[in-house]
């Protein structure tokens, strides 16, 4: 996932026995939600590949101990990943088995950092190291006070080459070839281009958010986690037993979110982690989504959703009931460790 789970935790405040709806994406945050002891996590994605990835992670967690899972995922060396996969197959559905047997090389390599976007990130990271120099990159991750981090950015990191990098790698034509269509990009932050907007976001992460604990920045620049402590919660040793015990609470669903929400009982969901799916919808479809969220939310329900580029907001006619928490939204936006998203906002349901 490229959504910061700390932002999700702050916005959703998941309580024991809550019912949570989350967009699956890579499944990292879905698995991390189990640490808050929800009754159920409905993991919904329109893309079946995301569902297949989550199914593989669940099967691996169910079958393997922590050290075996870390090796199977690709975070440690391993020679027998395909043999381990064979033992998981009874836990997978027929369509999931078909998919993974067509992508057996991904299993053999380890599934971590092997998606299309992740491969692009690794390529960008290698290019940054070439432009900035490996020692300058590694210097970012050495322990610094907040003031020292600002000074390192201003005096050492923020070079002309670094600023040029965004024009070269993060323009809409390059990203379109990576799966984002060219007309996807619009701006409401005063920027005139995606590269300018993305640069502004990166500046915040490099200057103001502690780097040593920011595993997103490590992935962007090094193509890997720095160590096994600076990882998503579901990959931490101390959390593994709890997640393993609760992984059966995840319902892995491939569906369009609006349709699935409409079919749920009223007042049945406490928390909604909607990622940035509204950007892929028209304004009419966005209105339908939030109308469904309002009907299906329990009183006091919590929502987090994001914008990458296209500005989306709760429709005006629903804002009396779906209320933006302005102070919390400002806090999580200022501290969000993944600077991909231009907007991260929290809402509560008032019925």
XYZ file of C-alpha atoms in Angstrom, residues 31 33-39 41 240-250:
20
model
C -3.805 -6.700 7.402
C -6.214 -3.118 10.704
C -6.435 -6.512 12.424
C -4.205 -5.176 15.212
C -7.105 -2.951 16.352
C -9.293 -6.054 16.925
C -12.151 -5.320 14.494
C -14.967 -7.813 14.171
C -12.607 -6.224 7.642
C 2.696 -11.393 13.473
C 1.046 -13.756 15.968
C -1.929 -11.431 16.447
C -2.428 -10.981 12.709
C -2.090 -14.716 12.142
C -4.783 -15.388 14.763
C -7.180 -12.817 13.270
C -6.552 -13.163 9.543
C -9.790 -15.122 9.157
C -11.718 -11.926 9.916
C -10.847 -10.528 6.479
